mmCIF file of C-alpha atoms in Angstrom:
data_model
loop_
_atom_site.group_PDB
_atom_site.id
_atom_site.type_symbol
_atom_site.label_atom_id
_atom_site.label_comp_id
_atom_site.label_asym_id
_atom_site.label_seq_id
_atom_site.Cartn_x
_atom_site.Cartn_y
_atom_site.Cartn_z
ATOM 1 C CA MET A 1 2.691 7.254 -12.177
ATOM 2 C CA GLU A 2 0.445 4.542 -13.595
ATOM 3 C CA ASP A 3 2.935 4.162 -16.468
ATOM 4 C CA TYR A 4 5.391 2.501 -14.082
ATOM 5 C CA LEU A 5 2.983 -0.170 -12.835
ATOM 6 C CA PRO A 6 3.548 -2.754 -15.621
ATOM 7 C CA PHE A 7 7.287 -2.763 -14.946
ATOM 8 C CA ILE A 8 6.801 -3.065 -11.174
ATOM 9 C CA LYS A 9 4.168 -5.799 -11.475
ATOM 10 C CA LYS A 10 6.504 -7.743 -13.742
ATOM 11 C CA GLN A 11 9.074 -7.917 -10.936
ATOM 12 C CA ILE A 12 6.554 -9.688 -8.681
ATOM 13 C CA THR A 13 6.022 -12.463 -11.219
ATOM 14 C CA GLY A 14 7.676 -15.657 -10.072
ATOM 15 C CA MET A 15 7.965 -14.506 -6.448
ATOM 16 C CA GLN A 16 4.955 -16.514 -5.199
ATOM 17 C CA ASP A 17 7.269 -18.870 -3.304
ATOM 18 C CA LEU A 18 7.761 -16.088 -0.769
ATOM 19 C CA MET A 19 4.236 -16.804 0.519
ATOM 20 C CA LEU A 20 3.386 -13.087 0.690
ATOM 21 C CA GLU A 21 0.019 -11.649 -0.306
ATOM 22 C CA TYR A 22 0.041 -10.140 -3.808
ATOM 23 C CA ASP A 23 -1.170 -6.723 -2.606
ATOM 24 C CA ASP A 24 1.539 -6.655 0.058
ATOM 25 C CA MET A 25 4.213 -7.531 -2.501
ATOM 26 C CA LEU A 26 2.921 -4.869 -4.895
ATOM 27 C CA SER A 27 2.880 -2.170 -2.221
ATOM 28 C CA LEU A 28 6.352 -3.140 -1.031
ATOM 29 C CA ALA A 29 7.626 -3.148 -4.617
ATOM 30 C CA MET A 30 6.164 0.327 -5.157
ATOM 31 C CA LEU A 31 7.761 1.692 -2.006
ATOM 32 C CA THR A 32 11.074 0.208 -3.082
ATOM 33 C CA PHE A 33 10.704 1.767 -6.528
ATOM 34 C CA LEU A 34 10.130 5.159 -4.917
ATOM 35 C CA ASN A 35 13.268 4.670 -2.848
ATOM 36 C CA CYS A 36 15.152 3.794 -6.037
ATOM 37 C CA ILE A 37 14.085 7.104 -7.572
ATOM 38 C CA ARG A 38 15.418 8.853 -4.507
ATOM 39 C CA GLN A 39 18.711 6.943 -4.358
ATOM 40 C CA TYR A 40 19.537 6.468 -8.039
ATOM 41 C CA SER A 41 22.600 7.995 -9.637
ATOM 42 C CA PRO A 42 24.159 7.270 -13.059
ATOM 43 C CA GLN A 43 27.070 5.564 -11.288
ATOM 44 C CA LYS A 44 24.666 2.753 -10.329
ATOM 45 C CA GLY A 45 24.214 1.744 -13.953
ATOM 46 C CA ASN A 46 20.996 1.208 -15.875
ATOM 47 C CA PHE A 47 18.043 2.616 -13.927
ATOM 48 C CA LEU A 48 15.652 -0.248 -14.677
ATOM 49 C CA SER A 49 18.241 -2.892 -13.804
ATOM 50 C CA PHE A 50 18.951 -1.077 -10.546
ATOM 51 C CA CYS A 51 15.231 -0.980 -9.687
ATOM 52 C CA LYS A 52 14.727 -4.614 -10.674
ATOM 53 C CA THR A 53 17.482 -5.797 -8.351
ATOM 54 C CA CYS A 54 16.377 -3.610 -5.435
ATOM 55 C CA ILE A 55 12.743 -4.724 -5.714
ATOM 56 C CA LYS A 56 13.545 -8.430 -5.862
ATOM 57 C CA ASN A 57 16.020 -8.187 -2.974
ATOM 58 C CA ARG A 58 13.511 -6.257 -0.856
ATOM 59 C CA LEU A 59 10.789 -8.838 -1.499
ATOM 60 C CA ILE A 60 13.160 -11.667 -0.599
ATOM 61 C CA ASP A 61 14.137 -9.889 2.622
ATOM 62 C CA GLU A 62 10.468 -9.460 3.545
ATOM 63 C CA GLY A 63 9.798 -13.108 2.758
ATOM 64 C CA ARG A 64 12.600 -14.105 5.099
ATOM 65 C CA LYS A 65 11.187 -11.965 7.881
ATOM 66 C CA GLN A 66 7.601 -13.142 7.475
ATOM 67 C CA MET A 67 8.016 -16.819 6.660
ATOM 68 C CA GLY A 68 11.617 -17.723 7.444
ATOM 69 C CA TYR A 69 12.270 -17.898 3.730
ATOM 70 C CA ARG A 70 15.899 -18.656 2.846
ATOM 71 C CA SER A 71 17.405 -17.770 -0.479
ATOM 72 C CA LYS A 72 20.374 -15.970 -1.922
ATOM 73 C CA VAL A 73 19.982 -12.255 -2.423
ATOM 74 C CA ILE A 74 20.245 -11.532 -6.097
ATOM 75 C CA ALA A 75 23.536 -9.862 -6.997
ATOM 76 C CA PHE A 76 23.286 -6.655 -8.958
ATOM 77 C CA GLU A 77 24.885 -7.745 -12.194
ATOM 78 C CA PRO A 78 23.553 -6.914 -15.654
ATOM 79 C CA LYS A 79 22.433 -9.856 -17.745
ATOM 80 C CA GLU A 80 24.331 -10.713 -20.888
ATOM 81 C CA GLU A 81 21.582 -9.334 -23.084
ATOM 82 C CA GLU A 82 21.643 -6.088 -21.101
ATOM 83 C CA GLU A 83 25.411 -5.869 -21.542
ATOM 84 C CA ALA A 84 24.929 -6.321 -25.251
ATOM 85 C CA GLY A 85 22.260 -3.638 -25.261
ATOM 86 C CA GLN A 86 19.501 -6.134 -26.023
ATOM 87 C CA ILE A 87 16.325 -5.779 -23.982
ATOM 88 C CA SER A 88 12.787 -6.978 -24.526
ATOM 89 C CA ASP A 89 10.214 -4.832 -26.300
ATOM 90 C CA ALA A 90 8.299 -4.384 -23.046
ATOM 91 C CA GLU A 91 11.417 -3.243 -21.181
ATOM 92 C CA ALA A 92 12.381 -0.948 -24.039
ATOM 93 C CA LYS A 93 8.943 0.655 -23.918
ATOM 94 C CA VAL A 94 9.082 1.165 -20.159
ATOM 95 C CA SER A 95 12.639 2.460 -20.407
ATOM 96 C CA TRP A 96 11.583 4.997 -23.007
ATOM 97 C CA GLN A 97 8.684 6.119 -20.811
ATOM 98 C CA LEU A 98 11.013 6.501 -17.830
ATOM 99 C CA TYR A 99 13.447 8.697 -19.699
ATOM 100 C CA GLU A 100 10.644 10.636 -21.362
ATOM 101 C CA LYS A 101 9.119 11.335 -17.958
ATOM 102 C CA ASP A 102 12.370 12.329 -16.299
ATOM 103 C CA GLN A 103 10.899 15.639 -15.196
ATOM 104 C CA GLU A 104 7.952 13.855 -13.598
ATOM 105 C CA ARG A 105 10.335 11.522 -11.805
ATOM 106 C CA ASN A 106 12.245 14.500 -10.447
ATOM 107 C CA ALA A 107 8.985 15.987 -9.184
ATOM 108 C CA LEU A 108 8.151 12.724 -7.430
ATOM 109 C CA SER A 109 11.620 12.628 -5.912
ATOM 110 C CA GLU A 110 10.990 16.093 -4.506
ATOM 111 C CA GLU A 111 7.675 14.886 -3.041
ATOM 112 C CA ILE A 112 9.511 12.052 -1.326
ATOM 113 C CA ARG A 113 12.056 14.484 0.084
ATOM 114 C CA LEU A 114 9.342 16.790 1.421
ATOM 115 C CA LEU A 115 7.374 13.913 2.938
ATOM 116 C CA SER A 116 10.545 12.505 4.493
ATOM 117 C CA ASP A 117 11.234 15.881 6.093
ATOM 118 C CA ALA A 118 7.657 16.096 7.374
ATOM 119 C CA LEU A 119 7.790 12.583 8.836
ATOM 120 C CA ASP A 120 11.153 13.253 10.445
ATOM 121 C CA ALA A 121 9.541 15.864 12.699
ATOM 122 C CA TYR A 122 7.421 13.046 14.163
ATOM 123 C CA GLY A 123 10.298 10.617 14.563
ATOM 124 C CA ILE A 124 9.225 8.584 11.526
ATOM 125 C CA ARG A 125 11.723 7.589 8.850
ATOM 126 C CA TRP A 126 10.733 7.058 5.227
ATOM 127 C CA GLU A 127 12.462 3.667 5.284
ATOM 128 C CA GLU A 128 10.091 2.531 8.066
ATOM 129 C CA LEU A 129 6.942 2.725 5.937
ATOM 130 C CA PRO A 130 6.932 -0.897 4.710
ATOM 131 C CA ARG A 131 7.388 -2.128 8.289
ATOM 132 C CA ILE A 132 4.810 0.090 10.009
ATOM 133 C CA CYS A 133 2.089 -0.491 7.422
ATOM 134 C CA PRO A 134 -0.498 -2.914 8.913
ATOM 135 C CA LYS A 135 -0.651 -6.280 7.186
ATOM 136 C CA GLN A 136 -4.414 -6.703 7.527
ATOM 137 C CA GLU A 137 -6.758 -4.733 5.264
ATOM 138 C CA ARG A 138 -9.179 -4.189 8.156
ATOM 139 C CA SER A 139 -6.414 -2.606 10.234
ATOM 140 C CA ARG A 140 -5.415 -0.343 7.345
ATOM 141 C CA LYS A 141 -9.013 0.831 6.943
ATOM 142 C CA ASN A 142 -9.305 1.527 10.671
ATOM 143 C CA CYS A 143 -6.088 3.542 10.552
ATOM 144 C CA LEU A 144 -7.424 5.557 7.628
ATOM 145 C CA MET A 145 -10.650 6.225 9.549
ATOM 146 C CA ILE A 146 -8.639 7.473 12.531
ATOM 147 C CA ALA A 147 -6.400 9.634 10.335
ATOM 148 C CA ARG A 148 -9.448 11.225 8.709
ATOM 149 C CA ALA A 149 -10.898 11.995 12.145
ATOM 150 C CA VAL A 150 -7.636 13.698 13.140
ATOM 151 C CA VAL A 151 -7.589 15.848 10.013
ATOM 152 C CA GLU A 152 -11.291 16.740 10.089
ATOM 153 C CA LYS A 153 -11.500 17.851 13.733
ATOM 154 C CA PRO A 154 -9.621 21.143 14.344
ATOM 155 C CA ASP A 155 -8.643 20.324 17.944
ATOM 156 C CA TYR A 156 -7.192 16.950 16.970
ATOM 157 C CA LYS A 157 -5.383 18.430 14.001
ATOM 158 C CA LYS A 158 -3.940 21.230 16.122
ATOM 159 C CA GLU A 159 -2.624 18.774 18.707
ATOM 160 C CA LEU A 160 -0.949 16.708 16.000
ATOM 161 C CA LEU A 161 0.663 19.687 14.281
ATOM 162 C CA ARG A 162 1.729 21.570 17.406
ATOM 163 C CA GLN A 163 2.549 18.791 19.842
ATOM 164 C CA HIS A 164 3.388 16.048 17.333
ATOM 165 C CA ARG A 165 1.130 13.528 19.027
ATOM 166 C CA LEU A 166 -2.271 11.921 18.587
ATOM 167 C CA PRO A 167 -5.144 12.597 21.020
ATOM 168 C CA GLN A 168 -5.426 8.871 21.613
ATOM 169 C CA ALA A 169 -7.932 8.884 24.468
ATOM 170 C CA ASP A 170 -10.306 11.247 22.646
ATOM 171 C CA LEU A 171 -10.012 9.301 19.397
ATOM 172 C CA ALA A 172 -10.661 6.011 21.180
ATOM 173 C CA ALA A 173 -13.785 7.406 22.844
ATOM 174 C CA GLN A 174 -15.106 9.016 19.656
ATOM 175 C CA LEU A 175 -14.450 6.156 17.249
ATOM 176 C CA GLY A 176 -14.861 3.151 19.522
ATOM 177 C CA VAL A 177 -11.318 1.967 18.831
ATOM 178 C CA SER A 178 -9.064 0.798 21.642
ATOM 179 C CA ALA A 179 -6.279 3.146 22.710
ATOM 180 C CA LYS A 180 -3.863 0.203 22.419
ATOM 181 C CA THR A 181 -4.734 -0.185 18.747
ATOM 182 C CA ILE A 182 -4.118 3.510 18.127
ATOM 183 C CA GLU A 183 -0.780 3.326 19.919
ATOM 184 C CA LYS A 184 0.235 0.194 18.021
ATOM 185 C CA HIS A 185 -0.342 1.879 14.657
ATOM 186 C CA ARG A 186 0.519 5.414 15.787
ATOM 187 C CA LYS A 187 3.244 6.029 13.203
ATOM 188 C CA TYR A 188 1.134 4.733 10.334
ATOM 189 C CA ILE A 189 -1.857 6.859 11.384
ATOM 190 C CA ILE A 190 0.338 9.953 11.595
ATOM 191 C CA THR A 191 1.779 9.181 8.150
ATOM 192 C CA LEU A 192 -1.722 8.945 6.675
ATOM 193 C CA ALA A 193 -2.756 12.187 8.373
ATOM 194 C CA ILE A 194 0.268 13.983 6.925
ATOM 195 C CA LEU A 195 -0.544 12.600 3.477
ATOM 196 C CA LEU A 196 -4.129 13.806 3.849
ATOM 197 C CA MET A 197 -3.069 17.297 4.873
ATOM 198 C CA GLY A 198 -0.112 17.752 2.546
ATOM 199 C CA ASP A 199 0.407 18.159 -1.172
ATOM 200 C CA TYR A 200 1.641 14.702 -2.184
ATOM 201 C CA PRO A 201 -0.470 13.754 -5.237
ATOM 202 C CA GLY A 202 2.199 11.588 -6.832
ATOM 203 C CA ILE A 203 2.786 9.435 -3.771
ATOM 204 C CA ARG A 204 -0.916 9.086 -2.963
ATOM 205 C CA THR A 205 -1.823 7.841 -6.438
ATOM 206 C CA PHE A 206 1.242 5.635 -6.715
ATOM 207 C CA LEU A 207 0.817 3.567 -3.565
ATOM 208 C CA PRO A 208 -2.293 1.337 -3.414
ATOM 209 C CA LYS A 209 -2.494 1.492 0.368
ATOM 210 C CA TYR A 210 -2.568 5.289 0.221
ATOM 211 C CA ARG A 211 -4.954 5.729 -2.706
ATOM 212 C CA GLU A 212 -7.902 5.845 -0.347
ATOM 213 C CA VAL A 213 -6.638 9.120 1.121
ATOM 214 C CA ASN A 214 -7.383 11.063 -2.084
#
């Protein structure tokens, strides 16, 4: 999955006017790229152009939500050089890697499908992940700590798997975290716990905010 990072990082370049933190933009761009893998079909044209447009539009939308940013959403139209079949060396290299790793992309798409199904049982939609992810690094670390506690203690894990809920009072008492905080980030904590328990190596290594769950 690391092979895709240069292409994704390139899409963030020039988006500083959105006033979003770089790590937040990168994580959002990665989530959008994963969604593109899931949603792409040949009818949507060139895969890289499709991803490029989706990523930039998603970042603009987030900028509008966070900072009241106003700008036109980029229309999905191939550039003249793309129409003529002329792309930069960097894009050509990434494009070749994407096609060469088509089987790996299919495997990742299957991971996304399986994770989406798992999250659905808890009332969590894949599309919610960018929204429910805490903005502050400290909050993300606390959520990871809570998720680890759920997975490592059999009683907590059993309650999550069987009753589809977190033992919030017990977790608050054990970890010294307020029950309100656990409730506020409940969906994100559950998502991390599922990632910890399940077989999702591609997603965990691909998303910076989930790498810590390895």
